[in-house]
């Protein structure tokens, strides 16, 4: 009897042991399969990342191969009126050779020798169409009037010259596309494009590019204008929204005219603000791309941040009026110069010159130009990055806000003045 009991206990023990071992094996193989899945996922992600880097590199290489230094001649292939004060210019390379692509959001830099101006004038204009047209570029330019309340001030120099004096078949001098404000086309995250007035140009390029590659990303496009008279690219935006279920276009009129119809011409009466776009968006979980006049960009950035949007998801560019900024800073500089300023030396290593800083000037760019030291420039307002110059020694103070922070050890010469003795790589 005792033997039977012992055998029974031994059998139960054995069965328990077998069950335990089986459970261990099952758990192990589950863990192995989870690990395998995780490894597969990680390798997929790694592959996607490598593909993304390779694609970016391929585009960069292609761009570099076709790109050019300095100014290249372009012919105005056509000039198309978009609204009463915005006109598009289609540009073909005069040499007939292929054009490099660009990243949607980048801009072109133009140089003009305008009669009555001793110095050539340089301005930036965003590429307003997708990059997938290798034979032409498009820019869309607003004719800038004198500031409100200053009727005697001269109207915008280059924008008016473009509208009035540049016609089909004319030749213009253009630098290769550049700029840091562009959309990453290799990700699938939902995106919000926000534009005020002619600030539509870079974000329209982004929208058109996404639509052309048939991206399935969730896309919101908010455009703010005053009324129908200013409603730029109206038919195009309506067509894009109609043909692409993932694209939502919402138009805001801040002061609609009597005949402008809500629900037909526009969706919201008011400005493009975070408060006004919130009802459309389920969350702030988007990449935001903003282009508008500086005050609107400032408000949108601040309100998106207050909504909890991570800084890395807020991308922006402002079309700052370089001339006005310059006019406004001049009196302050003159005041400062009356005081006894300590002597500051600026050393330009490439040019081999050491020159005393002139505190009456508004920027290191202006100082370099006045002294015949070649420095590239574009917007002259801290937005385009063209004047980025390496600092070999010393520090600078910014008199304007950079569109994006300059690289470590460099300065944006167009909005920088020296703090003390300075050595620049120029
Ligand atoms: C990266 C970037 C991209 C851009 N993309 C576009 C684009 O796609 N489309 C577009 O239309 N613009 C764009 N801009 C803006 C564009 O570069 C010019 O700034 C704009 O066209 C005005 O240039 P302007 O020569 O006509 O005016 P400016 O001559 O620079 O004058 C600007 C303003 O200052 C006023 N002013 C001039 N002199 C005086 C004075 N003595 N006293 C008082 N006021 C004065 C003028 O009346 C005008 O209102 C972009 C800017 C940047 C930086
Ligand atoms: S010229 Fe554009 S940032 Fe200086």
PDB file of C-alpha atoms in Angstrom, residues 120-411:
ATOM      1  CA  UNK A 120      23.009  95.295 -57.722  1.00  0.00           C
ATOM      2  CA  UNK A 121      19.949  94.318 -55.661  1.00  0.00           C
ATOM      3  CA  UNK A 122      19.391  90.801 -54.424  1.00  0.00           C
ATOM      4  CA  UNK A 123      16.095  89.223 -53.311  1.00  0.00           C
ATOM      5  CA  UNK A 124      14.841  85.703 -52.534  1.00  0.00           C
ATOM      6  CA  UNK A 125      11.617  84.201 -53.914  1.00  0.00           C
ATOM      7  CA  UNK A 126      10.313  80.769 -52.925  1.00  0.00           C
ATOM      8  CA  UNK A 127       9.763  78.126 -55.556  1.00  0.00           C
ATOM      9  CA  UNK A 128       5.987  77.891 -55.668  1.00  0.00           C
ATOM     10  CA  UNK A 129       5.464  74.602 -57.507  1.00  0.00           C
ATOM     11  CA  UNK A 130       6.522  71.000 -56.949  1.00  0.00           C
ATOM     12  CA  UNK A 131      10.130  70.041 -57.783  1.00  0.00           C
ATOM     13  CA  UNK A 132       9.082  67.422 -60.314  1.00  0.00           C
ATOM     14  CA  UNK A 133       9.333  69.646 -63.411  1.00  0.00           C
ATOM     15  CA  UNK A 134      12.965  69.349 -64.502  1.00  0.00           C
ATOM     16  CA  UNK A 135      12.636  71.893 -67.323  1.00  0.00           C
ATOM     17  CA  UNK A 136      11.364  74.927 -65.377  1.00  0.00           C
ATOM     18  CA  UNK A 137      11.023  76.679 -62.050  1.00  0.00           C
ATOM     19  CA  UNK A 138       8.127  78.832 -60.890  1.00  0.00           C
ATOM     20  CA  UNK A 139       8.109  81.779 -58.499  1.00  0.00           C
ATOM     21  CA  UNK A 140       5.021  83.800 -57.519  1.00  0.00           C
ATOM     22  CA  UNK A 141       5.668  87.381 -56.525  1.00  0.00           C
ATOM     23  CA  UNK A 142       3.545  89.926 -54.703  1.00  0.00           C
ATOM     24  CA  UNK A 143       3.842  93.553 -55.802  1.00  0.00           C
ATOM     25  CA  UNK A 144       4.763  95.280 -52.535  1.00  0.00           C
ATOM     26  CA  UNK A 145       3.320  98.794 -52.032  1.00  0.00           C
ATOM     27  CA  UNK A 146       4.688 101.528 -49.755  1.00  0.00           C
ATOM     28  CA  UNK A 147       3.930 100.761 -46.092  1.00  0.00           C
ATOM     29  CA  UNK A 148       0.484 101.803 -44.848  1.00  0.00           C
ATOM     30  CA  UNK A 149       0.667 105.325 -43.444  1.00  0.00           C
ATOM     31  CA  UNK A 150       3.844 106.132 -45.426  1.00  0.00           C
ATOM     32  CA  UNK A 151       2.504 107.004 -48.883  1.00  0.00           C
ATOM     33  CA  UNK A 152       5.639 108.969 -49.721  1.00  0.00           C
ATOM     34  CA  UNK A 153       7.959 105.987 -49.214  1.00  0.00           C
ATOM     35  CA  UNK A 154       9.120 104.261 -52.417  1.00  0.00           C
ATOM     36  CA  UNK A 155       7.202 101.043 -53.203  1.00  0.00           C
ATOM     37  CA  UNK A 156       9.013  97.683 -52.995  1.00  0.00           C
ATOM     38  CA  UNK A 157      11.941  97.901 -55.417  1.00  0.00           C
ATOM     39  CA  UNK A 158      12.366  94.396 -56.828  1.00  0.00           C
ATOM     40  CA  UNK A 159       8.775  93.140 -56.596  1.00  0.00           C
ATOM     41  CA  UNK A 160       7.545  96.158 -58.579  1.00  0.00           C
ATOM     42  CA  UNK A 161      10.420  95.806 -61.046  1.00  0.00           C
ATOM     43  CA  UNK A 162       9.384  92.177 -61.583  1.00  0.00           C
ATOM     44  CA  UNK A 163       5.753  93.099 -62.193  1.00  0.00           C
ATOM     45  CA  UNK A 164       6.376  96.128 -64.378  1.00  0.00           C
ATOM     46  CA  UNK A 165       9.636  95.535 -66.198  1.00  0.00           C
ATOM     47  CA  UNK A 166      10.193  91.769 -66.424  1.00  0.00           C
ATOM     48  CA  UNK A 167       8.304  90.149 -69.280  1.00  0.00           C
ATOM     49  CA  UNK A 168       8.229  86.918 -71.251  1.00  0.00           C
ATOM     50  CA  UNK A 169      11.588  86.172 -72.986  1.00  0.00           C
ATOM     51  CA  UNK A 170      13.505  88.480 -70.631  1.00  0.00           C
ATOM     52  CA  UNK A 171      16.654  87.094 -69.019  1.00  0.00           C
ATOM     53  CA  UNK A 172      17.157  87.069 -65.236  1.00  0.00           C
ATOM     54  CA  UNK A 173      20.134  86.084 -63.052  1.00  0.00           C
ATOM     55  CA  UNK A 174      19.347  83.330 -60.568  1.00  0.00           C
ATOM     56  CA  UNK A 175      21.259  81.413 -57.889  1.00  0.00           C
ATOM     57  CA  UNK A 176      20.622  77.692 -57.365  1.00  0.00           C
ATOM     58  CA  UNK A 177      17.758  76.682 -55.024  1.00  0.00           C
ATOM     59  CA  UNK A 178      18.628  76.821 -51.349  1.00  0.00           C
ATOM     60  CA  UNK A 179      17.113  77.226 -47.891  1.00  0.00           C
ATOM     61  CA  UNK A 180      16.538  75.211 -44.749  1.00  0.00           C
ATOM     62  CA  UNK A 181      12.730  75.488 -44.670  1.00  0.00           C
ATOM     63  CA  UNK A 182      11.543  72.408 -46.532  1.00  0.00           C
ATOM     64  CA  UNK A 183       9.368  69.382 -45.943  1.00  0.00           C
ATOM     65  CA  UNK A 184      10.720  65.889 -45.347  1.00  0.00           C
ATOM     66  CA  UNK A 185       9.105  63.861 -48.133  1.00  0.00           C
ATOM     67  CA  UNK A 186      10.373  60.537 -46.780  1.00  0.00           C
ATOM     68  CA  UNK A 187       8.146  60.288 -43.719  1.00  0.00           C
ATOM     69  CA  UNK A 188       4.453  59.498 -43.463  1.00  0.00           C
ATOM     70  CA  UNK A 189       3.501  61.737 -40.544  1.00  0.00           C
ATOM     71  CA  UNK A 190       0.381  63.918 -40.880  1.00  0.00           C
ATOM     72  CA  UNK A 191       1.125  67.475 -41.843  1.00  0.00           C
ATOM     73  CA  UNK A 192      -0.401  70.930 -41.410  1.00  0.00           C
ATOM     74  CA  UNK A 193       0.549  73.661 -43.895  1.00  0.00           C
ATOM     75  CA  UNK A 194      -0.235  77.213 -42.755  1.00  0.00           C
ATOM     76  CA  UNK A 195       0.072  80.276 -44.988  1.00  0.00           C
ATOM     77  CA  UNK A 196      -0.702  83.970 -44.824  1.00  0.00           C
ATOM     78  CA  UNK A 197      -1.080  85.813 -48.168  1.00  0.00           C
ATOM     79  CA  UNK A 198       1.876  85.378 -50.487  1.00  0.00           C
ATOM     80  CA  UNK A 199       3.436  83.165 -47.787  1.00  0.00           C
ATOM     81  CA  UNK A 200       1.506  80.471 -49.646  1.00  0.00           C
ATOM     82  CA  UNK A 201       4.434  79.964 -52.059  1.00  0.00           C
ATOM     83  CA  UNK A 202       6.713  77.501 -50.176  1.00  0.00           C
ATOM     84  CA  UNK A 203       3.826  75.565 -48.606  1.00  0.00           C
ATOM     85  CA  UNK A 204       2.097  75.333 -51.997  1.00  0.00           C
ATOM     86  CA  UNK A 205       5.279  73.750 -53.319  1.00  0.00           C
ATOM     87  CA  UNK A 206       5.052  71.247 -50.436  1.00  0.00           C
ATOM     88  CA  UNK A 207       1.371  70.536 -51.120  1.00  0.00           C
ATOM     89  CA  UNK A 208       1.911  70.094 -54.868  1.00  0.00           C
ATOM     90  CA  UNK A 209       4.886  67.806 -54.269  1.00  0.00           C
ATOM     91  CA  UNK A 210       2.904  65.604 -51.841  1.00  0.00           C
ATOM     92  CA  UNK A 211      -0.018  65.404 -54.248  1.00  0.00           C
ATOM     93  CA  UNK A 212       2.211  64.592 -57.227  1.00  0.00           C
ATOM     94  CA  UNK A 213       3.811  61.620 -55.488  1.00  0.00           C
ATOM     95  CA  UNK A 214       0.294  60.534 -54.422  1.00  0.00           C
ATOM     96  CA  UNK A 215       1.266  60.702 -50.772  1.00  0.00           C
ATOM     97  CA  UNK A 216      -1.403  59.278 -48.491  1.00  0.00           C
ATOM     98  CA  UNK A 217      -0.334  61.481 -45.566  1.00  0.00           C
ATOM     99  CA  UNK A 218      -3.143  63.335 -43.827  1.00  0.00           C
ATOM    100  CA  UNK A 219      -2.727  66.917 -45.071  1.00  0.00           C
ATOM    101  CA  UNK A 220      -4.340  70.102 -43.784  1.00  0.00           C
ATOM    102  CA  UNK A 221      -3.810  73.316 -45.748  1.00  0.00           C
ATOM    103  CA  UNK A 222      -4.899  76.577 -44.091  1.00  0.00           C
ATOM    104  CA  UNK A 223      -4.619  79.794 -46.123  1.00  0.00           C
ATOM    105  CA  UNK A 224      -5.443  83.231 -44.744  1.00  0.00           C
ATOM    106  CA  UNK A 225      -6.150  86.167 -47.076  1.00  0.00           C
ATOM    107  CA  UNK A 226      -8.207  89.334 -46.752  1.00  0.00           C
ATOM    108  CA  UNK A 227     -10.931  88.499 -49.291  1.00  0.00           C
ATOM    109  CA  UNK A 228     -11.676  86.900 -52.668  1.00  0.00           C
ATOM    110  CA  UNK A 229      -9.629  89.552 -54.472  1.00  0.00           C
ATOM    111  CA  UNK A 230      -6.544  88.182 -52.691  1.00  0.00           C
ATOM    112  CA  UNK A 231      -7.550  84.513 -52.885  1.00  0.00           C
ATOM    113  CA  UNK A 232      -4.479  83.256 -54.706  1.00  0.00           C
ATOM    114  CA  UNK A 233      -4.511  79.862 -56.527  1.00  0.00           C
ATOM    115  CA  UNK A 234      -8.240  79.470 -55.727  1.00  0.00           C
ATOM    116  CA  UNK A 235      -9.140  77.061 -58.561  1.00  0.00           C
ATOM    117  CA  UNK A 236      -5.985  75.018 -58.115  1.00  0.00           C
ATOM    118  CA  UNK A 237      -6.564  74.522 -54.370  1.00  0.00           C
ATOM    119  CA  UNK A 238     -10.211  73.591 -54.943  1.00  0.00           C
ATOM    120  CA  UNK A 239      -9.186  71.002 -57.562  1.00  0.00           C
ATOM    121  CA  UNK A 240      -6.496  69.498 -55.300  1.00  0.00           C
ATOM    122  CA  UNK A 241      -8.948  69.196 -52.384  1.00  0.00           C
ATOM    123  CA  UNK A 242     -11.607  67.646 -54.621  1.00  0.00           C
ATOM    124  CA  UNK A 243      -9.302  65.058 -56.178  1.00  0.00           C
ATOM    125  CA  UNK A 244      -7.437  63.990 -53.012  1.00  0.00           C
ATOM    126  CA  UNK A 245      -9.497  62.721 -50.068  1.00  0.00           C
ATOM    127  CA  UNK A 246      -6.470  63.010 -47.743  1.00  0.00           C
ATOM    128  CA  UNK A 247      -6.099  66.749 -48.494  1.00  0.00           C
ATOM    129  CA  UNK A 248      -8.217  69.212 -46.496  1.00  0.00           C
ATOM    130  CA  UNK A 249      -8.083  72.826 -47.683  1.00  0.00           C
ATOM    131  CA  UNK A 250      -9.573  75.529 -45.429  1.00  0.00           C
ATOM    132  CA  UNK A 251      -9.618  79.163 -46.520  1.00  0.00           C
ATOM    133  CA  UNK A 252      -9.859  82.055 -44.056  1.00  0.00           C
ATOM    134  CA  UNK A 253     -10.979  85.572 -45.109  1.00  0.00           C
ATOM    135  CA  UNK A 254     -10.148  88.228 -42.509  1.00  0.00           C
ATOM    136  CA  UNK A 255     -12.364  90.908 -44.103  1.00  0.00           C
ATOM    137  CA  UNK A 256     -14.602  89.412 -46.774  1.00  0.00           C
ATOM    138  CA  UNK A 257     -16.164  91.746 -49.339  1.00  0.00           C
ATOM    139  CA  UNK A 258     -19.931  91.967 -49.594  1.00  0.00           C
ATOM    140  CA  UNK A 259     -20.161  89.493 -52.484  1.00  0.00           C
ATOM    141  CA  UNK A 260     -17.780  86.902 -50.966  1.00  0.00           C
ATOM    142  CA  UNK A 261     -19.704  83.766 -50.007  1.00  0.00           C
ATOM    143  CA  UNK A 262     -18.926  81.816 -46.824  1.00  0.00           C
ATOM    144  CA  UNK A 263     -18.958  78.051 -47.503  1.00  0.00           C
ATOM    145  CA  UNK A 264     -18.395  78.719 -51.196  1.00  0.00           C
ATOM    146  CA  UNK A 265     -15.449  81.113 -51.531  1.00  0.00           C
ATOM    147  CA  UNK A 266     -14.135  80.660 -48.001  1.00  0.00           C
ATOM    148  CA  UNK A 267     -14.679  78.502 -44.902  1.00  0.00           C
ATOM    149  CA  UNK A 268     -13.919  80.739 -41.926  1.00  0.00           C
ATOM    150  CA  UNK A 269     -14.293  84.466 -41.341  1.00  0.00           C
ATOM    151  CA  UNK A 270     -11.206  85.453 -39.388  1.00  0.00           C
ATOM    152  CA  UNK A 271      -7.479  84.949 -39.311  1.00  0.00           C
ATOM    153  CA  UNK A 272      -5.432  81.784 -39.448  1.00  0.00           C
ATOM    154  CA  UNK A 273      -4.716  81.358 -35.752  1.00  0.00           C
ATOM    155  CA  UNK A 274      -4.253  78.312 -33.545  1.00  0.00           C
ATOM    156  CA  UNK A 275      -7.599  79.011 -31.892  1.00  0.00           C
ATOM    157  CA  UNK A 276      -9.302  79.044 -35.314  1.00  0.00           C
ATOM    158  CA  UNK A 277      -7.660  75.878 -36.652  1.00  0.00           C
ATOM    159  CA  UNK A 278      -8.162  73.800 -33.499  1.00  0.00           C
ATOM    160  CA  UNK A 279     -11.802  72.942 -34.342  1.00  0.00           C
ATOM    161  CA  UNK A 280     -10.547  71.182 -37.508  1.00  0.00           C
ATOM    162  CA  UNK A 281      -7.686  69.226 -35.963  1.00  0.00           C
ATOM    163  CA  UNK A 282      -8.257  66.282 -33.613  1.00  0.00           C
ATOM    164  CA  UNK A 283      -4.931  66.976 -31.835  1.00  0.00           C
ATOM    165  CA  UNK A 284      -1.616  68.807 -32.163  1.00  0.00           C
ATOM    166  CA  UNK A 285       0.043  65.609 -33.356  1.00  0.00           C
ATOM    167  CA  UNK A 286       1.205  66.991 -36.725  1.00  0.00           C
ATOM    168  CA  UNK A 287       4.262  68.467 -38.365  1.00  0.00           C
ATOM    169  CA  UNK A 288       3.420  72.159 -38.810  1.00  0.00           C
ATOM    170  CA  UNK A 289       4.936  74.210 -41.664  1.00  0.00           C
ATOM    171  CA  UNK A 290       4.256  77.954 -41.464  1.00  0.00           C
ATOM    172  CA  UNK A 291       5.023  80.760 -43.914  1.00  0.00           C
ATOM    173  CA  UNK A 292       3.557  84.214 -43.435  1.00  0.00           C
ATOM    174  CA  UNK A 293       4.458  87.792 -42.508  1.00  0.00           C
ATOM    175  CA  UNK A 294       6.656  87.940 -39.366  1.00  0.00           C
ATOM    176  CA  UNK A 295       3.909  88.869 -36.812  1.00  0.00           C
ATOM    177  CA  UNK A 296       1.666  86.000 -37.941  1.00  0.00           C
ATOM    178  CA  UNK A 297       4.568  83.526 -37.806  1.00  0.00           C
ATOM    179  CA  UNK A 298       5.420  84.766 -34.314  1.00  0.00           C
ATOM    180  CA  UNK A 299       1.836  84.311 -33.035  1.00  0.00           C
ATOM    181  CA  UNK A 300       1.404  80.875 -34.603  1.00  0.00           C
ATOM    182  CA  UNK A 301       4.692  79.611 -33.188  1.00  0.00           C
ATOM    183  CA  UNK A 302       3.901  80.902 -29.697  1.00  0.00           C
ATOM    184  CA  UNK A 303       0.336  79.505 -29.713  1.00  0.00           C
ATOM    185  CA  UNK A 304       1.389  76.114 -31.105  1.00  0.00           C
ATOM    186  CA  UNK A 305       4.020  75.872 -28.368  1.00  0.00           C
ATOM    187  CA  UNK A 306       1.403  76.847 -25.757  1.00  0.00           C
ATOM    188  CA  UNK A 307      -0.815  74.055 -27.141  1.00  0.00           C
ATOM    189  CA  UNK A 308       2.022  71.644 -26.298  1.00  0.00           C
ATOM    190  CA  UNK A 309       3.347  71.101 -29.819  1.00  0.00           C
ATOM    191  CA  UNK A 310       7.003  70.004 -29.607  1.00  0.00           C
ATOM    192  CA  UNK A 311       9.392  72.614 -30.994  1.00  0.00           C
ATOM    193  CA  UNK A 312      10.809  70.040 -33.418  1.00  0.00           C
ATOM    194  CA  UNK A 313       7.375  69.797 -35.088  1.00  0.00           C
ATOM    195  CA  UNK A 314       7.072  73.533 -35.771  1.00  0.00           C
ATOM    196  CA  UNK A 315       8.850  74.609 -38.977  1.00  0.00           C
ATOM    197  CA  UNK A 316       8.591  78.180 -40.217  1.00  0.00           C
ATOM    198  CA  UNK A 317       9.813  80.905 -42.527  1.00  0.00           C
ATOM    199  CA  UNK A 318       8.893  84.603 -42.539  1.00  0.00           C
ATOM    200  CA  UNK A 319       9.163  86.897 -45.558  1.00  0.00           C
ATOM    201  CA  UNK A 320      10.723  89.760 -43.640  1.00  0.00           C
ATOM    202  CA  UNK A 321      11.031  93.067 -45.497  1.00  0.00           C
ATOM    203  CA  UNK A 322      14.801  93.622 -45.435  1.00  0.00           C
ATOM    204  CA  UNK A 323      14.588  97.266 -46.413  1.00  0.00           C
ATOM    205  CA  UNK A 324      12.182  98.249 -43.648  1.00  0.00           C
ATOM    206  CA  UNK A 325      14.184  96.396 -41.019  1.00  0.00           C
ATOM    207  CA  UNK A 326      17.235  98.265 -42.181  1.00  0.00           C
ATOM    208  CA  UNK A 327      15.462 101.653 -42.211  1.00  0.00           C
ATOM    209  CA  UNK A 328      14.159 101.057 -38.677  1.00  0.00           C
ATOM    210  CA  UNK A 329      17.519 100.126 -37.169  1.00  0.00           C
ATOM    211  CA  UNK A 330      19.432 103.037 -38.659  1.00  0.00           C
ATOM    212  CA  UNK A 331      18.420 105.843 -36.225  1.00  0.00           C
ATOM    213  CA  UNK A 332      19.269 103.647 -33.225  1.00  0.00           C
ATOM    214  CA  UNK A 333      22.691 102.924 -34.691  1.00  0.00           C
ATOM    215  CA  UNK A 334      23.330 106.633 -35.270  1.00  0.00           C
ATOM    216  CA  UNK A 335      22.436 107.334 -31.618  1.00  0.00           C
ATOM    217  CA  UNK A 336      24.829 104.645 -30.485  1.00  0.00           C
ATOM    218  CA  UNK A 337      27.621 105.982 -32.652  1.00  0.00           C
ATOM    219  CA  UNK A 338      27.447 109.366 -30.920  1.00  0.00           C
ATOM    220  CA  UNK A 339      28.689 107.757 -27.746  1.00  0.00           C
ATOM    221  CA  UNK A 340      32.362 106.970 -27.531  1.00  0.00           C
ATOM    222  CA  UNK A 341      32.406 103.395 -28.870  1.00  0.00           C
ATOM    223  CA  UNK A 342      35.483 101.247 -28.160  1.00  0.00           C
ATOM    224  CA  UNK A 343      37.572 100.537 -31.239  1.00  0.00           C
ATOM    225  CA  UNK A 344      36.806  97.133 -32.740  1.00  0.00           C
ATOM    226  CA  UNK A 345      38.902  95.458 -35.418  1.00  0.00           C
ATOM    227  CA  UNK A 346      37.436  93.042 -37.930  1.00  0.00           C
ATOM    228  CA  UNK A 347      39.857  90.674 -39.546  1.00  0.00           C
ATOM    229  CA  UNK A 348      38.899  88.972 -42.823  1.00  0.00           C
ATOM    230  CA  UNK A 349      41.240  86.010 -43.245  1.00  0.00           C
ATOM    231  CA  UNK A 350      40.555  85.105 -46.903  1.00  0.00           C
ATOM    232  CA  UNK A 351      40.792  88.724 -48.067  1.00  0.00           C
ATOM    233  CA  UNK A 352      43.788  89.362 -45.798  1.00  0.00           C
ATOM    234  CA  UNK A 353      42.328  92.636 -44.462  1.00  0.00           C
ATOM    235  CA  UNK A 354      42.068  94.061 -40.926  1.00  0.00           C
ATOM    236  CA  UNK A 355      39.604  96.973 -40.775  1.00  0.00           C
ATOM    237  CA  UNK A 356      38.168  99.140 -37.995  1.00  0.00           C
ATOM    238  CA  UNK A 357      34.426  98.412 -37.442  1.00  0.00           C
ATOM    239  CA  UNK A 358      32.112 101.279 -38.373  1.00  0.00           C
ATOM    240  CA  UNK A 359      29.344 101.461 -35.701  1.00  0.00           C
ATOM    241  CA  UNK A 360      27.121 103.459 -38.083  1.00  0.00           C
ATOM    242  CA  UNK A 361      26.600 100.355 -40.210  1.00  0.00           C
ATOM    243  CA  UNK A 362      23.750  97.931 -39.585  1.00  0.00           C
ATOM    244  CA  UNK A 363      25.496  94.604 -40.174  1.00  0.00           C
ATOM    245  CA  UNK A 364      28.736  92.794 -40.879  1.00  0.00           C
ATOM    246  CA  UNK A 365      27.395  92.111 -44.370  1.00  0.00           C
ATOM    247  CA  UNK A 366      27.058  95.828 -45.074  1.00  0.00           C
ATOM    248  CA  UNK A 367      30.512  96.415 -43.564  1.00  0.00           C
ATOM    249  CA  UNK A 368      32.058  93.734 -45.799  1.00  0.00           C
ATOM    250  CA  UNK A 369      30.315  95.095 -48.904  1.00  0.00           C
ATOM    251  CA  UNK A 370      31.417  98.671 -48.181  1.00  0.00           C
ATOM    252  CA  UNK A 371      34.998  97.407 -47.977  1.00  0.00           C
ATOM    253  CA  UNK A 372      34.899  95.315 -51.133  1.00  0.00           C
ATOM    254  CA  UNK A 373      34.980  91.982 -49.345  1.00  0.00           C
ATOM    255  CA  UNK A 374      32.891  89.404 -51.200  1.00  0.00           C
ATOM    256  CA  UNK A 375      30.125  87.876 -49.067  1.00  0.00           C
ATOM    257  CA  UNK A 376      27.133  86.085 -50.534  1.00  0.00           C
ATOM    258  CA  UNK A 377      23.719  87.418 -49.568  1.00  0.00           C
ATOM    259  CA  UNK A 378      20.078  86.749 -50.303  1.00  0.00           C
ATOM    260  CA  UNK A 379      17.250  87.925 -48.083  1.00  0.00           C
ATOM    261  CA  UNK A 380      19.440  90.265 -45.975  1.00  0.00           C
ATOM    262  CA  UNK A 381      17.051  89.577 -43.107  1.00  0.00           C
ATOM    263  CA  UNK A 382      18.410  86.463 -41.397  1.00  0.00           C
ATOM    264  CA  UNK A 383      16.080  84.068 -43.191  1.00  0.00           C
ATOM    265  CA  UNK A 384      17.855  82.416 -46.071  1.00  0.00           C
ATOM    266  CA  UNK A 385      21.251  81.454 -44.644  1.00  0.00           C
ATOM    267  CA  UNK A 386      23.119  82.651 -47.772  1.00  0.00           C
ATOM    268  CA  UNK A 387      25.397  84.991 -45.792  1.00  0.00           C
ATOM    269  CA  UNK A 388      26.444  82.310 -43.281  1.00  0.00           C
ATOM    270  CA  UNK A 389      30.100  83.039 -42.452  1.00  0.00           C
ATOM    271  CA  UNK A 390      32.458  81.093 -40.209  1.00  0.00           C
ATOM    272  CA  UNK A 391      33.741  82.925 -37.118  1.00  0.00           C
ATOM    273  CA  UNK A 392      37.394  82.135 -36.483  1.00  0.00           C
ATOM    274  CA  UNK A 393      37.632  84.244 -33.360  1.00  0.00           C
ATOM    275  CA  UNK A 394      35.359  86.552 -31.358  1.00  0.00           C
ATOM    276  CA  UNK A 395      31.614  86.897 -30.903  1.00  0.00           C
ATOM    277  CA  UNK A 396      28.680  88.649 -32.559  1.00  0.00           C
ATOM    278  CA  UNK A 397      25.400  90.189 -31.410  1.00  0.00           C
ATOM    279  CA  UNK A 398      22.248  89.702 -33.475  1.00  0.00           C
ATOM    280  CA  UNK A 399      20.201  92.768 -34.369  1.00  0.00           C
ATOM    281  CA  UNK A 400      17.397  90.624 -35.813  1.00  0.00           C
ATOM    282  CA  UNK A 401      15.998  87.149 -35.162  1.00  0.00           C
ATOM    283  CA  UNK A 402      17.524  84.425 -37.361  1.00  0.00           C
ATOM    284  CA  UNK A 403      14.941  82.360 -39.292  1.00  0.00           C
ATOM    285  CA  UNK A 404      16.785  79.275 -38.086  1.00  0.00           C
ATOM    286  CA  UNK A 405      19.743  79.258 -35.697  1.00  0.00           C
ATOM    287  CA  UNK A 406      23.072  79.505 -37.564  1.00  0.00           C
ATOM    288  CA  UNK A 407      25.504  76.603 -37.438  1.00  0.00           C
ATOM    289  CA  UNK A 408      27.849  76.430 -34.452  1.00  0.00           C
ATOM    290  CA  UNK A 409      30.881  78.690 -34.953  1.00  0.00           C
ATOM    291  CA  UNK A 410      29.209  80.695 -37.743  1.00  0.00           C
ATOM    292  CA  UNK A 411      27.136  83.849 -38.006  1.00  0.00           C
TER     293      UNK A 411
END
